[in-house]
PDB file of C-alpha atoms in Angstrom:
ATOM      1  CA  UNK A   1       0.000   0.000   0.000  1.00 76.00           C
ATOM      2  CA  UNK A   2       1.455   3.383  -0.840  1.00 82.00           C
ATOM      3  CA  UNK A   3       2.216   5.832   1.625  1.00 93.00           C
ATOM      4  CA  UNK A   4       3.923   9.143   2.735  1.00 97.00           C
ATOM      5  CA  UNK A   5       7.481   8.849   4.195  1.00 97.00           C
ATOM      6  CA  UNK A   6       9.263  11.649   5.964  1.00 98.00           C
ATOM      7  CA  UNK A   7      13.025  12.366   6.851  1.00 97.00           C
ATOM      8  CA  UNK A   8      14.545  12.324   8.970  1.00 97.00           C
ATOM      9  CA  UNK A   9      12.752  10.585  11.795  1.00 97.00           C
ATOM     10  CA  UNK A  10      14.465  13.014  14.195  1.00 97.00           C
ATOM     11  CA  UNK A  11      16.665  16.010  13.949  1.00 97.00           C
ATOM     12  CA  UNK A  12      18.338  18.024  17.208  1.00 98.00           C
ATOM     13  CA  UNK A  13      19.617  21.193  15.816  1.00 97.00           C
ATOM     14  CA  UNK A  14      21.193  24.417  17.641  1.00 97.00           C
ATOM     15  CA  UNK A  15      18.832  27.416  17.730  1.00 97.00           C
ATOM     16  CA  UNK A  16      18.942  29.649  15.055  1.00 97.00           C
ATOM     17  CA  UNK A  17      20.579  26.842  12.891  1.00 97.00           C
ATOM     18  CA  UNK A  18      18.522  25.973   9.610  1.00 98.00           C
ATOM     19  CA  UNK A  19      16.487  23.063   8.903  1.00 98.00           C
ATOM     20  CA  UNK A  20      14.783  20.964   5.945  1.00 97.00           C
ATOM     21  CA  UNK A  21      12.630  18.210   6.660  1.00 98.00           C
ATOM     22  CA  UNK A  22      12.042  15.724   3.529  1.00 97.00           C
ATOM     23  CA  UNK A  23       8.930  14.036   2.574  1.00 97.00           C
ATOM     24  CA  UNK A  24       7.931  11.726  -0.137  1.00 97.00           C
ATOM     25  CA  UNK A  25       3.958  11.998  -0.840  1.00 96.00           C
ATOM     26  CA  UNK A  26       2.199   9.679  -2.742  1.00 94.00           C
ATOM     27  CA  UNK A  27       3.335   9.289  -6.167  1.00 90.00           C
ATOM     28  CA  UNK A  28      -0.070  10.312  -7.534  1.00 86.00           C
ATOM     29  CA  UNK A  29      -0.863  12.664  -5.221  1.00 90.00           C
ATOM     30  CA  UNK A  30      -1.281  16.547  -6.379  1.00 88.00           C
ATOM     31  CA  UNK A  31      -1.717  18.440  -3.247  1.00 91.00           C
ATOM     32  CA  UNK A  32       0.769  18.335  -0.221  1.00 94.00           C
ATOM     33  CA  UNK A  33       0.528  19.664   3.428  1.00 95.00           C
ATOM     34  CA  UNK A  34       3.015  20.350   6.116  1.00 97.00           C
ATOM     35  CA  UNK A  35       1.145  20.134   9.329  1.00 97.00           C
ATOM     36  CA  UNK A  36       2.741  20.733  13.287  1.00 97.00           C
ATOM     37  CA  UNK A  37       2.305  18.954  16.802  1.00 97.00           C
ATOM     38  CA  UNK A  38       3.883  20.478  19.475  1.00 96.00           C
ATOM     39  CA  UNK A  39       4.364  17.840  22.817  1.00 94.00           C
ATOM     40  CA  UNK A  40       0.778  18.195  24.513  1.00 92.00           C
ATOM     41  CA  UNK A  41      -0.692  20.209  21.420  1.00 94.00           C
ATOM     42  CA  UNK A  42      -2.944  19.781  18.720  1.00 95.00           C
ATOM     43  CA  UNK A  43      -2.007  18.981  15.328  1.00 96.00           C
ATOM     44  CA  UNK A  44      -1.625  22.231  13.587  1.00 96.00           C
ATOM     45  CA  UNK A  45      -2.559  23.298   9.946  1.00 95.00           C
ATOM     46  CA  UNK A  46       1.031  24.998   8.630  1.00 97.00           C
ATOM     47  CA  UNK A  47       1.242  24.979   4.972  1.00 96.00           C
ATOM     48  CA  UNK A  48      -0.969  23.332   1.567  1.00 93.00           C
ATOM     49  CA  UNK A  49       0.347  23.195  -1.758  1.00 93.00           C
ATOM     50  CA  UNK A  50      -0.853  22.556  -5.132  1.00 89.00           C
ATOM     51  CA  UNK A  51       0.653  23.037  -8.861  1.00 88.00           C
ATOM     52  CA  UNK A  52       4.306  24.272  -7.561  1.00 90.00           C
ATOM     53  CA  UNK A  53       2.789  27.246  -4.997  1.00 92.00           C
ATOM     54  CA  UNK A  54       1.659  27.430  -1.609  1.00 94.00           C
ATOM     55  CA  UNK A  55      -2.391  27.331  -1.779  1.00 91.00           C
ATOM     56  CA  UNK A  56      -2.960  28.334   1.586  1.00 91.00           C
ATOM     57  CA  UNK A  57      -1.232  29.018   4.842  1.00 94.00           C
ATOM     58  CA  UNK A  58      -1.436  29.598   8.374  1.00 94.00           C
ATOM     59  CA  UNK A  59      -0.200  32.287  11.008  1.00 94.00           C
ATOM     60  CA  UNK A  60       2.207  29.801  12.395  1.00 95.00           C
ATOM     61  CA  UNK A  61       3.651  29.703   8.366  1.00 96.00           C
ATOM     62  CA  UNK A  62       5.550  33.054   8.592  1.00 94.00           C
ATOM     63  CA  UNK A  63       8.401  34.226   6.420  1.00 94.00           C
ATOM     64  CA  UNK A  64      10.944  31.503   8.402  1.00 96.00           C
ATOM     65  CA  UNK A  65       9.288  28.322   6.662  1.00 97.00           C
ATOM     66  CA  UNK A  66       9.410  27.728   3.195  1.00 97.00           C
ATOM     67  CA  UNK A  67       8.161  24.992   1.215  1.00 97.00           C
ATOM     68  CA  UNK A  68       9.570  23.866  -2.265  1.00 95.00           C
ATOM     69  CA  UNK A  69       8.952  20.795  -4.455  1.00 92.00           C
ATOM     70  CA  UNK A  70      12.328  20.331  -6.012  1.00 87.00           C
ATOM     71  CA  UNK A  71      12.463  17.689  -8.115  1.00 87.00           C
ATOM     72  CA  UNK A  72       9.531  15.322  -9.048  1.00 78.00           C
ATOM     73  CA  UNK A  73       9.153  13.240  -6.048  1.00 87.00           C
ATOM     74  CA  UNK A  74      10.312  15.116  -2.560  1.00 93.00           C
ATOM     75  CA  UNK A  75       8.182  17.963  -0.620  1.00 96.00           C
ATOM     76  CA  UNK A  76      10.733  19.860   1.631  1.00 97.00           C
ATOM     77  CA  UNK A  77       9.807  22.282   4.405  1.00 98.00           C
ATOM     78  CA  UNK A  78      12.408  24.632   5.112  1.00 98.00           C
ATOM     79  CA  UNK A  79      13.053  26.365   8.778  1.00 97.00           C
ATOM     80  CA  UNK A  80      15.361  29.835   7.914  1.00 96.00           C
ATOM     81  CA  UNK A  81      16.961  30.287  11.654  1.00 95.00           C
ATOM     82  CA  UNK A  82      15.028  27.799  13.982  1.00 97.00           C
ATOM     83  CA  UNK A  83      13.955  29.100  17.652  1.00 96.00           C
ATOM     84  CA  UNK A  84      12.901  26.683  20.623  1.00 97.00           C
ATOM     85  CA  UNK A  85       9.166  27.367  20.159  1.00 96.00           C
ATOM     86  CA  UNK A  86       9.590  25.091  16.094  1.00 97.00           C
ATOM     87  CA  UNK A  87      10.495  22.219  18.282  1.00 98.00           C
ATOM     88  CA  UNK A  88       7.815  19.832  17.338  1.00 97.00           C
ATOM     89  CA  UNK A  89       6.654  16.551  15.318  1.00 97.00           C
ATOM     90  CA  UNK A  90       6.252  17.688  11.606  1.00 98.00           C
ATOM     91  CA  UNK A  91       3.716  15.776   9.666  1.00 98.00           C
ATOM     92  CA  UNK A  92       3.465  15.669   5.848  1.00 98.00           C
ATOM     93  CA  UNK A  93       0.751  14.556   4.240  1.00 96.00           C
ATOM     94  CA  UNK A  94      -0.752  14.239   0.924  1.00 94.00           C
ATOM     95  CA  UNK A  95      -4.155  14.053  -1.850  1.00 91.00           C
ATOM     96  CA  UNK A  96      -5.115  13.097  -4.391  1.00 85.00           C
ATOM     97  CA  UNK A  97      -6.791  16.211  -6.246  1.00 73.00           C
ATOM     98  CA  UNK A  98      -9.897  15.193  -8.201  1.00 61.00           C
ATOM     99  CA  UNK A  99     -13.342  16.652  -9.268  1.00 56.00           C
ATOM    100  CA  UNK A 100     -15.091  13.541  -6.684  1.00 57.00           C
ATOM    101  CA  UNK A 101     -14.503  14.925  -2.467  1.00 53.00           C
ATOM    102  CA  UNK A 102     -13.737  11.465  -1.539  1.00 53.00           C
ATOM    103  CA  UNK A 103     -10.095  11.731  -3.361  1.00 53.00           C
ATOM    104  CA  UNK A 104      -9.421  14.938  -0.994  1.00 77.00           C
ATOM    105  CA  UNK A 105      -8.975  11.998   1.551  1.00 87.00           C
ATOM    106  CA  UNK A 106      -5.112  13.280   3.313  1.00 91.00           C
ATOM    107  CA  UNK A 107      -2.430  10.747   4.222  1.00 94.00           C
ATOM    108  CA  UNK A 108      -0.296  11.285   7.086  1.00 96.00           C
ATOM    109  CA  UNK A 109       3.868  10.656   6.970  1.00 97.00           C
ATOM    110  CA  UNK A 110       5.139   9.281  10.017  1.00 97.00           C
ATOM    111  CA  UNK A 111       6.727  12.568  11.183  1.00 97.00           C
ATOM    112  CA  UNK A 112       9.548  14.086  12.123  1.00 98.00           C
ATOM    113  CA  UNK A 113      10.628  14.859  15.406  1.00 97.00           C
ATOM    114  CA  UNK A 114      12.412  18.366  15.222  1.00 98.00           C
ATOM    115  CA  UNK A 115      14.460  19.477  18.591  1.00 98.00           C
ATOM    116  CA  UNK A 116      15.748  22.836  18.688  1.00 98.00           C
ATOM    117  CA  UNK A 117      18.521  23.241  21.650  1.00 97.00           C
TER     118      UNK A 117
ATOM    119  CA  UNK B   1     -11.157  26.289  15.641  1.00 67.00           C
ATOM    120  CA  UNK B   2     -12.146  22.493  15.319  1.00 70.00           C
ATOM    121  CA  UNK B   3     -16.111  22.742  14.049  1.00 87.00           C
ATOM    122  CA  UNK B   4     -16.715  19.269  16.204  1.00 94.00           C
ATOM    123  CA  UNK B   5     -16.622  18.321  19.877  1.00 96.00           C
ATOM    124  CA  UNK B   6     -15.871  14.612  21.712  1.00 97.00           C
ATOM    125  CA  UNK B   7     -15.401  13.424  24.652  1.00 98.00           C
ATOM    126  CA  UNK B   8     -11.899  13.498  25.900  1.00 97.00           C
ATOM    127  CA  UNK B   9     -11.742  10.015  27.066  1.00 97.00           C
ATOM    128  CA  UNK B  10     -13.556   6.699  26.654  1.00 97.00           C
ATOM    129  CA  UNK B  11     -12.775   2.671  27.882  1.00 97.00           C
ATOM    130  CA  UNK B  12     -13.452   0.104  26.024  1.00 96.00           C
ATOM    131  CA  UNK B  13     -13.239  -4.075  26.848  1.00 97.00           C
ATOM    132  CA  UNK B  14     -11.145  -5.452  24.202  1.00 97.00           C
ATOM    133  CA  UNK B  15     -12.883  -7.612  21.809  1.00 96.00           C
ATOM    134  CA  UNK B  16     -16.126  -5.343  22.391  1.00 97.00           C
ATOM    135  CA  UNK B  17     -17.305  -2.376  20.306  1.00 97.00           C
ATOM    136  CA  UNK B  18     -15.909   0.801  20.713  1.00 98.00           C
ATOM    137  CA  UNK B  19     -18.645   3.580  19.904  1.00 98.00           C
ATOM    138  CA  UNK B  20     -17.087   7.359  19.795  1.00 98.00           C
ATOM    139  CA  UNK B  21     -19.535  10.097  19.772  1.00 98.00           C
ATOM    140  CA  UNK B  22     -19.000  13.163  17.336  1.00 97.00           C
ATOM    141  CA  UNK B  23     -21.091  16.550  17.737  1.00 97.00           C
ATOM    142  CA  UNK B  24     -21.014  18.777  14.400  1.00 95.00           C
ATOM    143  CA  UNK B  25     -24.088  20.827  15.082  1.00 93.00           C
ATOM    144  CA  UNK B  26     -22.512  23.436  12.151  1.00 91.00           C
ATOM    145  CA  UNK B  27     -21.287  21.187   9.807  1.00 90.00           C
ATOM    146  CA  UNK B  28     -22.443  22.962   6.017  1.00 86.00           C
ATOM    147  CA  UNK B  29     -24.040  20.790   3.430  1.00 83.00           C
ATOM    148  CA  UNK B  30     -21.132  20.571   1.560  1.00 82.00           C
ATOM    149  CA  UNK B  31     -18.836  19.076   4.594  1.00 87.00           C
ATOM    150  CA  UNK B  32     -17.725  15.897   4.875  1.00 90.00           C
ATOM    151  CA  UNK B  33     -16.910  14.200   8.580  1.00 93.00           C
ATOM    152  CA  UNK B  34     -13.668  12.509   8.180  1.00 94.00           C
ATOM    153  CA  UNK B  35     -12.230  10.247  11.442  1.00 96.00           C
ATOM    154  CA  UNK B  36      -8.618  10.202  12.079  1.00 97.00           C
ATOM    155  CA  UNK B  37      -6.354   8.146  14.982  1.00 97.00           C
ATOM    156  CA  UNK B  38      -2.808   9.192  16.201  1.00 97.00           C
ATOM    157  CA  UNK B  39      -1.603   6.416  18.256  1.00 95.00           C
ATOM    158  CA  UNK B  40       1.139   7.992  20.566  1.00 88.00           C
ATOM    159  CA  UNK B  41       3.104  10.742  18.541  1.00 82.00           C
ATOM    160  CA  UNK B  42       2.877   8.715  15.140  1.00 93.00           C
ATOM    161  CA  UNK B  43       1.391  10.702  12.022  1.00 96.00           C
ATOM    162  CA  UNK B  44      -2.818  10.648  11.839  1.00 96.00           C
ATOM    163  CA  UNK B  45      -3.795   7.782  10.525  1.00 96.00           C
ATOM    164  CA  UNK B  46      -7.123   7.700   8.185  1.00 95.00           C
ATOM    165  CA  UNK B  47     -10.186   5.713   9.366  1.00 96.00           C
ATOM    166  CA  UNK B  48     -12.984   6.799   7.172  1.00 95.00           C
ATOM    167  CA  UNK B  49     -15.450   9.738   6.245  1.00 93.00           C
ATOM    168  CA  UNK B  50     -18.458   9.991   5.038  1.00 92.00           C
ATOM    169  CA  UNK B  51     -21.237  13.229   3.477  1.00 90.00           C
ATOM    170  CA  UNK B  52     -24.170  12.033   4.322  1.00 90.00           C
ATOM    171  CA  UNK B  53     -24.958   7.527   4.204  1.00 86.00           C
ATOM    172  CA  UNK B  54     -23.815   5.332   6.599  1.00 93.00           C
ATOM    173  CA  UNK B  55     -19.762   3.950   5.676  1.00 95.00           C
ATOM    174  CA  UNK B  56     -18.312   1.201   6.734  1.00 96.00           C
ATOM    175  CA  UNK B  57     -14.824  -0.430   5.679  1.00 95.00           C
ATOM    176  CA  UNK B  58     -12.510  -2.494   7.034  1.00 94.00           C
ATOM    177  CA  UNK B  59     -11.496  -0.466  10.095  1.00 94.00           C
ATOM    178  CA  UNK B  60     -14.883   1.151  10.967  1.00 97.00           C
ATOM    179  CA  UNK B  61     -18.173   1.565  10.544  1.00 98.00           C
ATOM    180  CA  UNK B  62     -19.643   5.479   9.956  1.00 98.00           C
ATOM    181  CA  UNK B  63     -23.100   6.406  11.134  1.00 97.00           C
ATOM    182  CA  UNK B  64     -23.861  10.217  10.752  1.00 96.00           C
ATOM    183  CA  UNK B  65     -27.619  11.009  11.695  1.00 95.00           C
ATOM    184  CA  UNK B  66     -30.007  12.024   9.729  1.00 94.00           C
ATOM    185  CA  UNK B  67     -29.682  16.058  10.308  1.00 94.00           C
ATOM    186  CA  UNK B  68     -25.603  15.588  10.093  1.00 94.00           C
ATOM    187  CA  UNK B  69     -25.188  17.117  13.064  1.00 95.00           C
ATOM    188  CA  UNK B  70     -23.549  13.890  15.000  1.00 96.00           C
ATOM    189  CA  UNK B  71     -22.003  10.764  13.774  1.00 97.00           C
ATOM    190  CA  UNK B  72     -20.431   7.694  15.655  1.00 98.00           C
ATOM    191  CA  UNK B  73     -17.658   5.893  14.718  1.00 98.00           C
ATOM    192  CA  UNK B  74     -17.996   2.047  15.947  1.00 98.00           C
ATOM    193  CA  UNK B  75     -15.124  -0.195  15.623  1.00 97.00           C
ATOM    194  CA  UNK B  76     -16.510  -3.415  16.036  1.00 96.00           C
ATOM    195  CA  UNK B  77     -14.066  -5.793  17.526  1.00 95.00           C
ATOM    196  CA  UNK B  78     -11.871  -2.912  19.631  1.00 96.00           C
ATOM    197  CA  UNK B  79      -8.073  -4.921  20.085  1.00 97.00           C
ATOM    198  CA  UNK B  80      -5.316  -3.412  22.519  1.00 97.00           C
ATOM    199  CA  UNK B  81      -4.036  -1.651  19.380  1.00 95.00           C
ATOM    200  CA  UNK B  82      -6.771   0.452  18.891  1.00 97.00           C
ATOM    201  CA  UNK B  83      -5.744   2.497  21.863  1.00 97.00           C
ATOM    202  CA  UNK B  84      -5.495   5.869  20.700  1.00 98.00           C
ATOM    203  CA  UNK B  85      -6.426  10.000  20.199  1.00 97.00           C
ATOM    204  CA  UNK B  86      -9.441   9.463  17.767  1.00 98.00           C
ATOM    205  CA  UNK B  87      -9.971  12.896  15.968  1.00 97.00           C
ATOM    206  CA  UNK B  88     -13.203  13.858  14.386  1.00 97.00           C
ATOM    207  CA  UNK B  89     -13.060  16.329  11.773  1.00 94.00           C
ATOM    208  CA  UNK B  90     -15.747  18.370   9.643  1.00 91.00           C
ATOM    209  CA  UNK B  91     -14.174  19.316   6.350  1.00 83.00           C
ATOM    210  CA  UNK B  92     -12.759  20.503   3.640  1.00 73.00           C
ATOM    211  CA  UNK B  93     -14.801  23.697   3.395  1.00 65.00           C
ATOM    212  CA  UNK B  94     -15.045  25.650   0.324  1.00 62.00           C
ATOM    213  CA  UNK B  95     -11.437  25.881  -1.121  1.00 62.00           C
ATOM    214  CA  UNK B  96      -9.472  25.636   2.056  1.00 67.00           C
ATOM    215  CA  UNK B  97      -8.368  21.727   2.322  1.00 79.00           C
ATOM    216  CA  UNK B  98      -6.863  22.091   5.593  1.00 86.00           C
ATOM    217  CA  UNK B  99      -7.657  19.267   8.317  1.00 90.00           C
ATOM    218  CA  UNK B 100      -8.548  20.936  11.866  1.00 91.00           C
ATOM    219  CA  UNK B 101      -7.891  19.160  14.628  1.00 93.00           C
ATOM    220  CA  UNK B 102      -9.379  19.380  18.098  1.00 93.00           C
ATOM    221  CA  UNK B 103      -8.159  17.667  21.026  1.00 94.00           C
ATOM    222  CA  UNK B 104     -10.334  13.917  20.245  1.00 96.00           C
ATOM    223  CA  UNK B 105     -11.238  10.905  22.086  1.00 98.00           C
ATOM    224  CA  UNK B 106      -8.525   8.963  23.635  1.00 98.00           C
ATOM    225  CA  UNK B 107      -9.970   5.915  23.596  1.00 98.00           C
ATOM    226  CA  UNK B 108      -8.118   3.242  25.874  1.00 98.00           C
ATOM    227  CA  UNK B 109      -9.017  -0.316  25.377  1.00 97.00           C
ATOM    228  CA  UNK B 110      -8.771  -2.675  28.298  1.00 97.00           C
ATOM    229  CA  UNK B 111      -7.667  -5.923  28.515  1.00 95.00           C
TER     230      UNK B 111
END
């Protein structure tokens, strides 16, 4: 059965160091998602993206995070200068994009465990 | 802010059904309810949704009343691995495709 992958599983990184977290959506998936869970939290909405630009974004998605499809198969989410408050699992996920609502159906990655020190 | 509230916490005998309540009193006509699990900090995993019938697959059956403002999810046969944050979610809206999560139903199944 297909599904999202993310890496890595875990990162520790030095505050104010930067960051990309790798995913791998679905091969026919169109749409991808970077979603947040900090310890105790909720899972948080980040960042959606469709056709090679961000469709929609969140508050927490400020000018520090970047997203970027480089190369047919990986979704990246980029962290500029990381502060203690991005520590956090990182989710992926992915769609497929069709005319029916039952294809909007997301996946979920495995995550990755960012620690900022 | 999630458009659904559940209980924070249910039990549940192993080998018995496992019935999680859902309230979407504003869910819109064009909303689907869509059930998720996290089991410890792994990613959401997918259950089922469903608009408007009854669903059932291989994890879960779907029942959504008639009005659409509450739905249960049943899993029939709850095992010790079922134990986990079950999130209800009303969604996607419009053109936004984002999930919203509340804070679910950790459901804890007993030996």
């Amino acid at each position: 059965e297909p599904e999202v992958t993310q890496t890595p599983s875990h990162q520790v990184t030095q505050m104010g160091q930067e960051v990309i977290l790798r995913c791998v959506p679905i091969s026919n998936h169109l749409y991808f998602y970077w979603y947040r869970q900090i310890l105790g939290q909720k899972v948080e909405f980040l960042v959606s993206f469709y056709n090679n630009e961000i469709s929609e974004k969140s508050e927490i998605f400020d000018d520090q995070f970047s997203v970027e499809r480089p190369d047919g198969s990986n979704f990246t989410l980029k962290i500029r200068s990381t502060k203690l408050e991005d520590s956090a699992m990182y989710f992926c996920a992915s769609s497929e994009l069709g005319q029916a609502k039952y294809q909007e159906t997301q996946y979920f990655g495995p995550g990755t465990r960012l620690l900022v020190l | 802010d999630a458009k659904t509230t559940q209980p924070p916490s249910m039990d549940c005998a192993e080998g018995r059904a496992a019935n999680l309540p859902c309230n979407h009193s504003t869910i819109s006509g064009n909303e689907y309810v869509y059930w998720y699990r996290q089991i410890h900090s792994q990613g959401p995993q997918y259950i089922i949704h469903g608009l408007k019938n009854n669903e059932t697959n291989e994890m879960a059956s779907l029942i959504i009343t008639e009005d659409r403002k509450s739905s249960t999810l049943i899993l029939p046969h709850a095992t010790l691995r079922d134990t986990a944050v079950y999130y209800c979610i009303v969604g996607p809206s419009g053109s936004a495709r984002q999930l919203t999560f509340g804070s679910g139903t950790q459901l804890t199944v007993l030996p």
